[in-house]
Short mmCIF file of C-alpha atoms and ligand atoms in Angstrom, two decimals:
data_model
loop_
_atom_site.label_atom_id
_atom_site.label_comp_id
_atom_site.label_asym_id
_atom_site.label_seq_id
_atom_site.Cartn_x
_atom_site.Cartn_y
_atom_site.Cartn_z
CA MET A 1395 -7.23 12.91 -8.27
CA GLN A 1396 -3.56 13.63 -7.92
CA TYR A 1397 -1.09 11.19 -9.51
CA LEU A 1398 2.56 10.31 -8.91
CA THR A 1399 4.70 9.51 -11.93
CA LEU A 1400 6.63 6.36 -11.06
CA ASN A 1401 10.27 5.79 -12.08
CA ASP A 1402 9.07 3.61 -14.98
CA GLY A 1403 6.90 6.44 -16.35
CA ASN A 1404 3.56 4.99 -15.22
CA LYS A 1405 1.14 7.20 -13.32
CA MET A 1406 -0.28 6.00 -9.99
CA PRO A 1407 -3.13 7.65 -8.05
CA ILE A 1408 -1.77 9.08 -4.79
CA LEU A 1409 -4.90 7.92 -2.93
CA GLY A 1410 -6.42 4.48 -3.08
CA TYR A 1411 -8.39 1.90 -1.14
CA GLY A 1412 -6.81 -1.02 0.77
CA VAL A 1413 -8.59 -4.27 1.57
CA TYR A 1414 -6.47 -5.93 4.26
CA GLN A 1415 -8.80 -7.50 6.86
CA VAL A 1416 -11.83 -7.03 4.62
CA GLU A 1417 -13.65 -10.35 4.87
CA PRO A 1418 -13.66 -12.27 1.56
CA ALA A 1419 -17.49 -12.23 1.57
CA GLU A 1420 -17.55 -8.46 2.05
CA ALA A 1421 -14.79 -7.57 -0.40
CA GLN A 1422 -16.94 -7.28 -3.53
CA LYS A 1423 -19.43 -4.89 -1.93
CA CYS A 1424 -16.68 -2.82 -0.27
CA VAL A 1425 -14.68 -2.42 -3.47
CA GLU A 1426 -17.84 -1.62 -5.46
CA ASP A 1427 -18.64 1.08 -2.88
CA ALA A 1428 -15.07 2.40 -3.05
CA ILE A 1429 -15.12 2.61 -6.85
CA ASN A 1430 -18.51 4.36 -6.71
CA VAL A 1431 -17.04 6.88 -4.24
CA GLY A 1432 -14.28 7.55 -6.78
CA TYR A 1433 -11.31 5.39 -5.74
CA ARG A 1434 -9.43 3.96 -8.72
CA LEU A 1435 -6.39 2.46 -6.97
CA ILE A 1436 -7.26 -0.78 -5.18
CA ASP A 1437 -4.69 -2.56 -3.01
CA THR A 1438 -5.08 -6.28 -2.30
CA ALA A 1439 -2.73 -9.25 -1.82
CA GLN A 1440 -2.62 -13.00 -2.30
CA ALA A 1441 -2.34 -13.24 1.51
CA TYR A 1442 -5.57 -11.26 2.12
CA GLN A 1443 -7.59 -14.07 0.50
CA ASN A 1444 -10.05 -11.60 -1.00
CA GLU A 1445 -8.75 -11.27 -4.57
CA GLU A 1446 -11.90 -12.96 -5.95
CA GLY A 1447 -14.13 -10.35 -4.33
CA VAL A 1448 -11.94 -7.56 -5.65
CA GLY A 1449 -12.10 -9.14 -9.10
CA ALA A 1450 -15.90 -9.39 -8.97
CA ALA A 1451 -16.12 -5.69 -8.06
CA ILE A 1452 -13.79 -4.74 -10.93
CA LYS A 1453 -16.03 -6.71 -13.30
CA THR A 1454 -19.12 -4.86 -12.04
CA ALA A 1455 -17.37 -1.50 -12.37
CA ILE A 1456 -16.26 -2.20 -15.94
CA ALA A 1457 -19.75 -3.43 -16.86
CA GLY A 1458 -21.03 -0.14 -15.41
CA GLY A 1459 -18.80 1.98 -17.64
CA VAL A 1460 -15.54 2.41 -15.69
CA LYS A 1461 -12.66 1.95 -18.10
CA ARG A 1462 -10.02 -0.66 -17.24
CA GLU A 1463 -7.28 1.96 -17.92
CA GLU A 1464 -8.76 4.20 -15.20
CA LEU A 1465 -8.25 1.52 -12.59
CA PHE A 1466 -4.93 0.86 -10.90
CA ILE A 1467 -4.89 -2.61 -9.34
CA THR A 1468 -2.18 -3.79 -6.96
CA THR A 1469 -1.66 -7.28 -5.61
CA LYS A 1470 1.26 -8.90 -3.79
CA LEU A 1471 3.26 -12.11 -3.89
CA TRP A 1472 3.43 -14.01 -0.58
CA ILE A 1473 6.62 -15.54 0.91
CA SER A 1474 5.47 -19.15 0.34
CA ASP A 1475 5.59 -18.47 -3.42
CA ALA A 1476 8.99 -16.76 -3.50
CA GLY A 1477 11.25 -17.93 -6.31
CA GLU A 1478 11.13 -17.63 -10.10
CA GLU A 1479 8.90 -20.57 -11.04
CA LYS A 1480 6.62 -20.32 -8.00
CA ALA A 1481 6.19 -16.58 -8.50
CA LEU A 1482 5.10 -17.06 -12.12
CA LYS A 1483 2.46 -19.58 -10.99
CA ALA A 1484 1.31 -17.41 -8.08
CA PHE A 1485 0.94 -14.46 -10.45
CA ASP A 1486 -1.27 -16.51 -12.78
CA ALA A 1487 -3.38 -17.64 -9.81
CA SER A 1488 -3.85 -14.04 -8.61
CA MET A 1489 -4.74 -12.86 -12.12
CA LYS A 1490 -7.33 -15.61 -12.44
CA LYS A 1491 -8.91 -14.59 -9.14
CA LEU A 1492 -8.84 -10.92 -10.08
CA GLY A 1493 -10.17 -11.68 -13.59
CA LEU A 1494 -7.54 -9.43 -15.17
CA ASP A 1495 -5.37 -9.78 -18.25
CA TYR A 1496 -2.81 -7.28 -16.99
CA LEU A 1497 -1.92 -5.98 -13.54
CA ASP A 1498 -0.92 -2.41 -12.72
CA LEU A 1499 1.42 -3.11 -9.80
CA TYR A 1500 2.82 -6.35 -8.40
CA LEU A 1501 4.71 -6.21 -5.10
CA ILE A 1502 6.97 -8.65 -3.28
CA HIS A 1503 4.97 -8.60 -0.03
CA GLN A 1504 7.82 -9.39 2.39
CA PRO A 1505 11.62 -9.33 2.02
CA TYR A 1506 12.07 -13.07 2.69
CA GLY A 1507 12.69 -16.26 0.73
CA ASP A 1508 14.14 -16.27 -2.78
CA ILE A 1509 13.30 -12.65 -3.53
CA TYR A 1510 15.84 -12.54 -6.37
CA GLY A 1511 14.00 -15.35 -8.14
CA SER A 1512 10.70 -13.56 -7.56
CA TRP A 1513 12.19 -10.34 -8.87
CA ARG A 1514 13.41 -12.05 -12.07
CA ALA A 1515 9.90 -13.47 -12.61
CA MET A 1516 8.33 -10.07 -12.07
CA LYS A 1517 10.78 -8.39 -14.44
CA ARG A 1518 9.93 -11.00 -17.07
CA LEU A 1519 6.18 -10.46 -16.60
CA LYS A 1520 6.72 -6.73 -16.92
CA ASP A 1521 8.75 -7.18 -20.11
CA GLU A 1522 5.92 -9.38 -21.47
CA GLY A 1523 3.41 -6.60 -20.74
CA ARG A 1524 1.48 -8.57 -18.13
CA ILE A 1525 2.44 -6.20 -15.32
CA ARG A 1526 2.85 -2.44 -15.79
CA SER A 1527 4.93 -1.71 -12.65
CA ILE A 1528 6.83 -3.87 -10.17
CA GLY A 1529 7.79 -3.09 -6.62
CA VAL A 1530 8.32 -4.30 -3.09
CA SER A 1531 6.82 -4.00 0.36
CA ASN A 1532 8.33 -3.97 3.83
CA PHE A 1533 11.86 -3.55 2.47
CA TYR A 1534 13.91 -1.50 4.93
CA ALA A 1535 16.79 0.64 3.65
CA ASP A 1536 19.39 -2.17 3.68
CA ARG A 1537 17.17 -4.52 1.65
CA VAL A 1538 16.32 -1.73 -0.79
CA VAL A 1539 19.98 -0.94 -1.38
CA ASP A 1540 20.81 -4.66 -1.79
CA LEU A 1541 18.03 -5.23 -4.34
CA CYS A 1542 18.77 -2.06 -6.31
CA GLU A 1543 22.53 -2.51 -6.41
CA ASN A 1544 22.56 -6.25 -7.10
CA SER A 1545 19.59 -6.74 -9.44
CA GLY A 1546 19.99 -3.53 -11.39
CA VAL A 1547 16.19 -3.25 -11.54
CA ILE A 1548 14.90 -0.46 -9.33
CA PRO A 1549 11.45 -1.06 -7.77
CA ALA A 1550 8.81 1.50 -8.74
CA VAL A 1551 7.18 1.43 -5.28
CA ASN A 1552 7.96 0.33 -1.73
CA GLN A 1553 4.89 -0.12 0.50
CA LEU A 1554 5.68 0.29 4.20
CA GLU A 1555 4.13 0.95 7.59
CA CYS A 1556 3.92 4.73 7.89
CA HIS A 1557 1.71 6.90 10.13
CA PRO A 1558 2.15 9.86 12.51
CA PHE A 1559 3.75 7.64 15.18
CA PHE A 1560 6.21 6.01 12.73
CA GLN A 1561 7.06 8.58 10.06
CA ARG A 1562 10.15 7.00 8.43
CA GLU A 1563 11.77 10.16 7.12
CA ALA A 1564 15.27 8.61 6.88
CA LEU A 1565 13.93 5.65 4.87
CA LYS A 1566 11.98 8.05 2.66
CA ARG A 1567 15.26 9.82 1.81
CA VAL A 1568 16.82 6.50 0.76
CA LEU A 1569 13.82 5.76 -1.49
CA ASP A 1570 13.95 9.29 -2.92
CA GLY A 1571 17.61 8.68 -3.79
CA TYR A 1572 16.57 5.75 -6.01
CA GLY A 1573 13.39 7.42 -7.30
CA ILE A 1574 11.22 4.78 -5.56
CA ALA A 1575 7.71 5.93 -4.61
CA PHE A 1576 6.82 5.51 -0.93
CA GLU A 1577 3.38 3.99 -0.26
CA SER A 1578 2.01 3.98 3.29
CA TRP A 1579 0.24 1.04 4.88
CA ALA A 1580 -1.67 1.54 8.13
CA SER A 1581 -1.75 5.31 7.60
CA PHE A 1582 -4.14 5.41 10.59
CA ALA A 1583 -2.05 2.94 12.61
CA GLU A 1584 -5.26 0.86 12.39
CA GLY A 1585 -6.70 3.19 15.05
CA GLN A 1586 -4.04 2.47 17.69
CA ASN A 1587 -3.01 5.04 20.32
CA ASP A 1588 -6.45 6.65 19.97
CA ILE A 1589 -5.15 8.25 16.78
CA PHE A 1590 -8.52 9.60 15.63
CA LYS A 1591 -8.76 11.62 18.88
CA ASN A 1592 -5.14 12.78 18.96
CA ALA A 1593 -5.19 16.43 20.10
CA VAL A 1594 -2.54 17.62 17.63
CA LEU A 1595 -4.39 16.04 14.69
CA THR A 1596 -7.91 17.09 15.73
CA GLY A 1597 -6.61 20.59 16.57
CA ILE A 1598 -5.20 20.99 13.06
CA GLY A 1599 -8.35 19.48 11.58
CA GLU A 1600 -10.58 22.04 13.31
CA LYS A 1601 -8.89 24.87 11.40
CA TYR A 1602 -9.91 23.32 8.07
CA GLY A 1603 -13.16 21.61 9.04
CA LYS A 1604 -11.50 18.20 8.62
CA SER A 1605 -11.18 15.06 10.78
CA ALA A 1606 -7.95 13.63 12.19
CA ALA A 1607 -8.17 10.91 9.51
CA GLN A 1608 -8.28 13.53 6.75
CA VAL A 1609 -5.38 15.46 8.31
CA ILE A 1610 -3.27 12.27 8.37
CA LEU A 1611 -3.97 11.48 4.72
CA ARG A 1612 -3.27 15.07 3.70
CA TRP A 1613 0.00 15.08 5.68
CA LEU A 1614 1.16 11.92 3.89
CA ILE A 1615 0.09 13.19 0.46
CA GLN A 1616 2.00 16.44 1.06
CA ARG A 1617 5.08 14.26 1.71
CA ASP A 1618 4.45 12.66 -1.74
CA ILE A 1619 3.48 9.41 -0.03
CA ILE A 1620 0.77 7.25 -1.61
CA VAL A 1621 -2.05 6.33 0.80
CA ILE A 1622 -4.48 3.37 0.76
CA PRO A 1623 -6.80 3.79 3.78
CA LYS A 1624 -9.12 0.89 4.54
CA SER A 1625 -12.71 1.21 5.71
CA VAL A 1626 -15.70 -1.06 5.31
CA LYS A 1627 -18.01 1.94 5.85
CA ILE A 1628 -19.01 4.02 2.83
CA GLU A 1629 -19.25 7.26 4.85
CA ARG A 1630 -15.63 6.84 5.94
CA MET A 1631 -14.59 5.93 2.39
CA ARG A 1632 -16.11 9.28 1.31
CA GLN A 1633 -14.42 11.13 4.16
CA ASN A 1634 -11.03 9.57 3.37
CA PHE A 1635 -11.42 10.50 -0.31
CA ASP A 1636 -12.19 14.15 0.49
CA VAL A 1637 -8.65 15.41 1.14
CA PHE A 1638 -7.81 17.51 -1.91
CA ASP A 1639 -9.50 20.80 -0.96
CA PHE A 1640 -7.17 21.96 1.81
CA THR A 1641 -3.42 22.34 2.38
CA LEU A 1642 -1.56 21.89 5.63
CA SER A 1643 0.78 24.77 6.48
CA PRO A 1644 4.50 24.26 7.22
CA GLU A 1645 3.58 24.80 10.92
CA ASP A 1646 0.95 22.01 10.73
CA MET A 1647 3.49 19.69 9.11
CA ALA A 1648 6.03 20.53 11.83
CA ALA A 1649 3.48 19.89 14.59
CA ILE A 1650 2.67 16.44 13.14
CA ALA A 1651 6.41 15.69 12.89
CA THR A 1652 6.59 15.91 16.72
CA LEU A 1653 4.29 12.84 17.01
CA ASP A 1654 6.96 10.51 15.59
CA THR A 1655 8.21 7.82 18.00
CA ASP A 1656 10.38 6.17 15.32
CA LYS A 1657 9.01 2.77 16.38
CA THR A 1658 6.78 0.28 14.65
CA LEU A 1659 3.33 -0.34 16.13
CA PHE A 1660 3.00 -3.63 14.25
CA PHE A 1661 5.97 -5.64 13.17
CA ASP A 1662 9.71 -5.12 13.40
CA HIS A 1663 11.24 -6.72 10.31
CA ARG A 1664 14.54 -6.90 12.22
CA ASP A 1665 13.12 -8.96 15.14
CA GLU A 1666 14.20 -12.56 14.51
CA SER A 1667 11.31 -14.20 16.37
CA LYS A 1668 8.76 -12.12 14.42
CA VAL A 1669 10.51 -12.86 11.14
CA LYS A 1670 10.52 -16.59 11.90
CA TRP A 1671 6.81 -16.44 12.73
CA LEU A 1672 6.00 -14.58 9.51
CA ILE A 1673 8.00 -16.92 7.28
CA ASN A 1674 6.13 -19.91 8.72
CA TRP A 1675 2.69 -18.28 8.58
CA MET A 1676 0.51 -19.55 5.69
CA LYS A 1677 3.14 -22.10 4.67
P1 NAP B 1928 -5.54 1.65 8.36
O1 NAP B 1928 -5.95 2.12 7.03
O2 NAP B 1928 -4.48 2.36 9.13
O3 NAP B 1928 -6.78 1.61 9.35
C1 NAP B 1928 -7.97 0.98 9.08
C2 NAP B 1928 -8.86 1.15 10.32
O4 NAP B 1928 -9.26 2.52 10.46
C3 NAP B 1928 -10.09 0.32 10.26
O5 NAP B 1928 -10.34 -0.15 11.57
C4 NAP B 1928 -11.19 1.32 9.87
O6 NAP B 1928 -12.41 0.92 10.44
C5 NAP B 1928 -10.68 2.60 10.48
N1 NAP B 1928 -11.04 3.82 9.73
C6 NAP B 1928 -10.88 4.02 8.40
N2 NAP B 1928 -11.22 5.27 8.06
C7 NAP B 1928 -11.62 5.89 9.20
C8 NAP B 1928 -12.09 7.19 9.50
N3 NAP B 1928 -12.20 8.12 8.55
N4 NAP B 1928 -12.43 7.48 10.80
C9 NAP B 1928 -12.29 6.55 11.76
N5 NAP B 1928 -11.87 5.28 11.54
C10 NAP B 1928 -11.51 4.96 10.27
O7 NAP B 1928 -5.10 0.10 8.33
P2 NAP B 1928 -4.74 -1.02 7.28
O8 NAP B 1928 -5.99 -1.55 6.68
O9 NAP B 1928 -3.87 -1.99 7.98
O10 NAP B 1928 -3.86 -0.31 6.17
C11 NAP B 1928 -4.38 0.17 4.94
C12 NAP B 1928 -4.05 -0.78 3.80
O11 NAP B 1928 -2.65 -0.96 3.69
C13 NAP B 1928 -4.57 -2.20 3.97
O12 NAP B 1928 -5.95 -2.31 3.78
C14 NAP B 1928 -3.73 -2.94 2.97
O13 NAP B 1928 -4.21 -2.75 1.66
C15 NAP B 1928 -2.37 -2.27 3.16
N6 NAP B 1928 -1.50 -3.00 4.13
C16 NAP B 1928 -0.34 -3.54 3.64
C17 NAP B 1928 0.52 -4.22 4.49
C18 NAP B 1928 1.79 -4.79 3.93
O14 NAP B 1928 2.48 -5.56 4.64
N7 NAP B 1928 2.15 -4.45 2.71
C19 NAP B 1928 0.21 -4.37 5.85
C20 NAP B 1928 -0.98 -3.81 6.33
C21 NAP B 1928 -1.81 -3.12 5.45
P3 NAP B 1928 -13.72 0.52 9.53
O15 NAP B 1928 -13.25 -0.43 8.46
O16 NAP B 1928 -14.63 -0.09 10.54
O17 NAP B 1928 -14.21 1.83 8.99
#
């Protein structure tokens, strides 16, 4: 496994396993499979409603000999619990579900509500040793600059939509300027635009005996972007894990760069009707 050293000195695996849209009843089995395949970074969230399943899988793994320190567990604070007091309670609730006494990475899931209160709570939990690293998700450049300049506490990680059709190079440069690690969600665009059959990606893959999925993960890793592909199928978990034995050439990287449309395929955090919908979801 390759690791990134975060701006707080902690090391984070560059490849992990995400559990968005993994049914709560399936989560334990999926995460157990993922850990058996070799994944050590697991990405969940309060909003995914599967933290209990993730926690049960962690318990099984530890009982089976995996050390807690090997694992890197991420969860996220939802908008409805933004604010200092609510965030502290939400953190305790997540930790209970996960069955953990410390968390590796806690993220503000969306840049809405009293994020400054949430951030103060997270800083406090970090100072108390209950969280090792704190970060954000879905913060565009303006929100990153605002948080960094006004709170004085730089996030370790920002988790954002990033895939071949939405590559976010300009935002990556802003994060690099603050030493914030970029983590990609929906690295496969959740399969949209027939991504697994894209001719540029499959063409590159043929040269190395790799699939389009593996080419995408490799391309992100070579940009120093952390990836957390999701699959409920163990064969695909294995395939997505097997991306450290080849290197894309500068020409391959340039060919993938041409696929960028600079547009979200999911959610524009600047679209007021979408933002209103999101803030009121799960209230
Ligand atoms: P994704 O990883 O882009 O795509 C997952 C889809 O690709 C699933 O339909 C999966 O199907 C399929 N797939 C996986 N590996 C494959 C392979 N090798 N070949 C063909 N198909 C494959 O989507 P995502 O789950 O949205 O994103 C990844 C993680 O990012 C999430 O699980 C979550 O942890 C995080 N995330 C965060 C946010 C946020 O707001 N912070 C938002 C979305 C996601 P099967 O499962 O059937 O294999």
